[in-house]
Short mmCIF file of C-alpha atoms in Angstrom, two decimals:
data_model
loop_
_atom_site.label_atom_id
_atom_site.label_comp_id
_atom_site.label_asym_id
_atom_site.label_seq_id
_atom_site.Cartn_x
_atom_site.Cartn_y
_atom_site.Cartn_z
CA UNK A 1 106.68 42.49 76.17
CA UNK A 2 110.06 40.80 75.78
CA UNK A 3 111.47 37.83 77.52
CA UNK A 4 114.01 40.17 79.21
CA UNK A 5 111.01 42.10 80.67
CA UNK A 6 109.38 38.88 81.85
CA UNK A 7 112.56 37.59 83.49
CA UNK A 8 112.99 40.90 85.57
CA UNK A 9 109.69 40.13 87.38
CA UNK A 10 109.29 37.29 89.99
CA UNK A 11 106.08 35.93 88.70
CA UNK A 12 105.55 34.08 91.99
CA UNK A 13 105.08 37.51 93.73
CA UNK A 14 102.30 38.54 91.39
CA UNK A 15 98.80 38.03 92.29
CA UNK A 16 96.80 35.53 90.18
CA UNK A 17 94.80 38.33 88.74
CA UNK A 18 97.92 40.28 87.79
CA UNK A 19 99.33 37.14 86.20
CA UNK A 20 96.24 36.67 83.95
CA UNK A 21 96.24 40.42 83.06
CA UNK A 22 99.86 40.21 82.18
CA UNK A 23 99.31 37.19 79.95
CA UNK A 24 96.61 38.75 78.18
CA UNK A 25 98.52 41.86 77.45
CA UNK A 26 101.42 39.75 76.29
CA UNK A 27 99.35 38.00 73.64
CA UNK A 28 97.30 40.96 72.60
CA UNK A 29 97.12 41.44 68.84
CA UNK A 30 99.37 38.27 68.17
CA UNK A 31 96.80 35.58 67.52
CA UNK A 32 96.96 36.26 63.82
CA UNK A 33 100.66 35.49 63.56
CA UNK A 34 101.97 32.37 61.51
CA UNK A 35 101.84 29.14 63.62
CA UNK A 36 105.53 28.53 63.71
CA UNK A 37 105.97 32.02 65.01
CA UNK A 38 103.45 31.49 67.70
CA UNK A 39 104.97 28.12 68.74
CA UNK A 40 108.20 29.96 69.19
CA UNK A 41 106.56 32.84 71.02
CA UNK A 42 104.96 30.37 73.46
CA UNK A 43 108.39 28.87 74.30
CA UNK A 44 110.22 32.06 74.61
CA UNK A 45 107.61 34.26 76.36
CA UNK A 46 104.50 32.59 77.47
CA UNK A 47 105.61 29.38 79.14
CA UNK A 48 106.74 30.82 82.41
CA UNK A 49 103.27 32.51 82.75
CA UNK A 50 101.50 29.32 81.97
CA UNK A 51 103.67 27.45 84.34
CA UNK A 52 103.10 29.85 87.24
CA UNK A 53 99.35 29.93 86.60
CA UNK A 54 99.07 26.12 86.32
CA UNK A 55 100.64 25.91 89.91
CA UNK A 56 97.77 28.04 91.07
CA UNK A 57 94.96 26.22 89.39
CA UNK A 58 92.05 26.41 91.75
CA UNK A 59 90.36 23.30 90.17
CA UNK A 60 93.18 20.90 89.35
CA UNK A 61 90.80 17.83 89.32
CA UNK A 62 88.98 17.32 86.04
CA UNK A 63 85.60 16.40 87.87
CA UNK A 64 85.73 19.86 89.51
CA UNK A 65 86.36 21.55 86.32
CA UNK A 66 83.32 19.97 84.37
CA UNK A 67 80.76 22.36 85.84
CA UNK A 68 82.83 25.49 84.97
CA UNK A 69 83.08 24.86 81.09
CA UNK A 70 79.28 25.29 79.88
CA UNK A 71 78.91 28.67 78.17
CA UNK A 72 80.55 30.69 75.44
CA UNK A 73 84.26 31.18 75.30
CA UNK A 74 86.39 33.52 73.17
CA UNK A 75 89.64 32.09 72.04
CA UNK A 76 92.27 35.02 72.74
CA UNK A 77 95.32 33.21 71.54
CA UNK A 78 96.06 29.67 70.42
CA UNK A 79 98.55 27.36 68.68
CA UNK A 80 95.76 24.83 67.49
CA UNK A 81 96.70 24.28 63.92
CA UNK A 82 93.15 23.95 62.34
CA UNK A 83 92.06 27.33 63.57
CA UNK A 84 93.68 28.91 60.52
CA UNK A 85 93.21 26.24 57.98
CA UNK A 86 91.55 28.99 55.91
CA UNK A 87 92.81 32.54 55.52
CA UNK A 88 90.81 35.63 56.94
CA UNK A 89 89.67 34.26 60.23
CA UNK A 90 87.57 36.97 62.20
CA UNK A 91 88.87 36.50 65.73
CA UNK A 92 85.90 38.38 67.35
CA UNK A 93 83.62 35.80 65.60
CA UNK A 94 85.44 32.74 66.74
CA UNK A 95 83.89 30.74 69.70
CA UNK A 96 83.97 27.66 71.77
CA UNK A 97 80.53 26.89 72.95
CA UNK A 98 79.88 24.20 75.57
CA UNK A 99 76.38 22.89 76.44
CA UNK A 100 75.24 20.96 79.48
CA UNK A 101 74.25 18.01 77.35
CA UNK A 102 77.98 17.22 76.71
CA UNK A 103 78.32 18.62 73.29
CA UNK A 104 80.61 21.53 72.33
CA UNK A 105 81.70 23.36 69.20
CA UNK A 106 84.65 25.21 67.86
CA UNK A 107 83.20 27.79 65.49
CA UNK A 108 84.93 30.46 63.31
CA UNK A 109 84.09 32.85 60.60
CA UNK A 110 86.47 33.41 57.69
CA UNK A 111 86.34 36.36 55.40
CA UNK A 112 89.45 36.99 53.46
CA UNK A 113 90.36 40.64 53.09
CA UNK A 114 87.74 41.70 55.65
CA UNK A 115 90.37 44.27 57.21
CA UNK A 116 90.55 46.14 53.86
CA UNK A 117 88.17 49.11 53.78
CA UNK A 118 87.45 48.61 50.08
CA UNK A 119 86.23 45.05 50.66
CA UNK A 120 84.25 46.13 53.70
CA UNK A 121 82.20 48.38 51.50
CA UNK A 122 81.26 45.22 49.59
CA UNK A 123 80.19 43.18 52.33
CA UNK A 124 76.57 43.18 51.27
CA UNK A 125 77.52 41.18 48.15
CA UNK A 126 80.44 39.09 49.48
CA UNK A 127 80.19 35.84 51.22
CA UNK A 128 81.84 34.61 54.46
CA UNK A 129 82.68 31.05 55.18
CA UNK A 130 81.63 29.57 58.61
CA UNK A 131 83.29 26.45 59.82
CA UNK A 132 82.37 24.32 62.85
CA UNK A 133 83.70 21.30 64.49
CA UNK A 134 81.23 19.65 66.81
CA UNK A 135 82.65 17.40 69.56
CA UNK A 136 81.36 15.60 72.75
CA UNK A 137 83.12 15.89 76.22
CA UNK A 138 83.04 14.16 79.44
CA UNK A 139 85.21 13.36 82.30
CA UNK A 140 86.11 9.73 83.10
CA UNK A 141 88.55 8.58 85.86
CA UNK A 142 90.03 12.16 86.13
CA UNK A 143 90.60 12.64 82.50
CA UNK A 144 88.85 14.72 79.91
CA UNK A 145 87.48 12.61 77.07
CA UNK A 146 86.97 14.36 73.78
CA UNK A 147 85.09 12.63 70.83
CA UNK A 148 84.84 14.36 67.40
CA UNK A 149 81.16 14.21 66.08
CA UNK A 150 81.43 16.03 62.73
CA UNK A 151 82.25 19.03 60.69
CA UNK A 152 79.75 21.53 59.44
CA UNK A 153 80.21 24.42 56.90
CA UNK A 154 78.10 27.36 55.60
CA UNK A 155 78.45 30.23 53.22
CA UNK A 156 76.69 33.41 54.57
CA UNK A 157 76.42 37.07 53.85
CA UNK A 158 79.41 39.10 55.31
CA UNK A 159 76.98 41.81 56.25
CA UNK A 160 75.41 39.73 58.85
CA UNK A 161 77.90 39.04 61.69
CA UNK A 162 78.19 35.75 63.25
CA UNK A 163 77.30 36.85 66.65
CA UNK A 164 76.95 34.47 69.70
CA UNK A 165 73.24 33.91 69.22
CA UNK A 166 73.61 32.95 65.56
CA UNK A 167 76.54 30.73 66.32
CA UNK A 168 74.73 29.06 69.12
CA UNK A 169 71.55 28.47 67.04
CA UNK A 170 73.56 27.01 64.23
CA UNK A 171 75.31 24.61 66.68
CA UNK A 172 72.02 23.57 68.40
CA UNK A 173 70.35 22.91 65.07
CA UNK A 174 73.17 20.68 63.81
CA UNK A 175 73.31 18.67 67.11
CA UNK A 176 69.49 18.04 66.82
CA UNK A 177 69.86 16.95 63.23
CA UNK A 178 72.56 14.51 64.21
CA UNK A 179 70.59 13.07 66.96
CA UNK A 180 67.81 12.25 64.62
CA UNK A 181 67.86 8.48 63.52
CA UNK A 182 66.64 9.45 60.19
CA UNK A 183 69.10 12.26 59.69
CA UNK A 184 70.66 12.55 56.32
CA UNK A 185 73.64 13.71 58.43
CA UNK A 186 74.30 10.26 59.53
CA UNK A 187 76.88 10.16 56.87
CA UNK A 188 80.75 9.56 56.66
CA UNK A 189 82.73 12.29 57.97
CA UNK A 190 84.55 12.03 54.64
CA UNK A 191 81.72 14.11 53.09
CA UNK A 192 82.92 17.62 53.43
CA UNK A 193 81.00 19.42 50.66
CA UNK A 194 82.77 21.57 48.02
CA UNK A 195 86.37 21.60 49.11
CA UNK A 196 89.62 20.78 47.41
CA UNK A 197 91.28 17.36 48.06
CA UNK A 198 94.00 18.88 50.28
CA UNK A 199 91.50 20.59 52.49
CA UNK A 200 89.22 17.39 52.54
CA UNK A 201 92.25 15.40 53.75
CA UNK A 202 92.89 17.97 56.62
CA UNK A 203 89.13 17.50 57.47
CA UNK A 204 89.54 13.84 57.57
CA UNK A 205 92.41 14.05 60.04
CA UNK A 206 90.63 16.38 62.25
CA UNK A 207 87.40 14.38 62.26
CA UNK A 208 88.97 11.04 62.93
CA UNK A 209 91.29 12.12 65.67
CA UNK A 210 90.98 11.38 69.43
CA UNK A 211 91.83 14.68 70.97
CA UNK A 212 93.38 15.04 74.41
CA UNK A 213 92.66 17.84 76.55
CA UNK A 214 93.88 19.24 79.89
CA UNK A 215 93.07 22.43 81.72
CA UNK A 216 96.34 23.90 83.09
CA UNK A 217 94.25 26.65 84.72
CA UNK A 218 90.50 27.21 84.81
CA UNK A 219 88.26 29.40 86.83
CA UNK A 220 84.70 30.83 86.06
CA UNK A 221 86.03 33.34 83.47
CA UNK A 222 89.45 32.22 82.31
CA UNK A 223 90.98 29.04 80.87
CA UNK A 224 94.37 27.87 79.92
CA UNK A 225 94.16 24.67 77.83
CA UNK A 226 96.66 22.09 76.61
CA UNK A 227 95.38 19.92 73.85
CA UNK A 228 96.68 17.38 71.42
CA UNK A 229 94.81 16.30 68.34
CA UNK A 230 96.91 12.92 68.39
CA UNK A 231 99.35 11.53 70.92
CA UNK A 232 102.26 12.00 68.49
CA UNK A 233 101.34 15.55 67.66
CA UNK A 234 103.07 18.44 69.60
CA UNK A 235 100.80 19.93 72.19
CA UNK A 236 98.76 23.19 71.47
CA UNK A 237 98.08 25.82 73.94
CA UNK A 238 94.98 27.97 74.14
CA UNK A 239 93.94 31.13 76.09
CA UNK A 240 90.20 31.53 76.37
CA UNK A 241 88.04 34.08 78.21
CA UNK A 242 84.27 33.73 79.03
CA UNK A 243 81.82 35.54 76.97
CA UNK A 244 78.60 34.25 78.44
#
């Protein structure tokens, strides 16, 4: 869909359901594009759709949004930089999981070359890299407050998919570990395991940031999120749909 096609339609005349469907079709198959290309795509194609939906947000107040977020969400499209910090992200195995206790996680599996048939045949002997950022969330004085808790990593067999159940179990186990006063995980966020110095610095910036979050649109099954890792950073935009 081109900008010319978007401009031929009076978006204000479309139903909210039609707008959401149009947005999902517009981004279909484009989440793997380079970040700079996605940022330009947002400015040229998506911004009018985001703007129209934000005017129809059925829950504009953060306090009313809070009960809607618990559950599992699949990121359909996003300009968040860290999502593709590694090559080979499997989009169908990338989740946002929110729990009622105020913890949530961004989880993704990376398996470089997983789309190549010859490598898929070797999945029984190849490893995948699972990456998780654990955060806490709450609403104070009408604003979403996000606190980074920590970063987790794991190498696992590619043959066993990181489905929702496994991702959620991993998330819960790490939260419980971090809650324990005697936990060995009560360590500096600068300890990121076996990664190179450049990646460790990226992890450090992620873990020490104070993210800002705003729901431009949210209902029971669909979210448009504007976020910033730091105030000076350019905003990122995310489209997410509920999985559970």
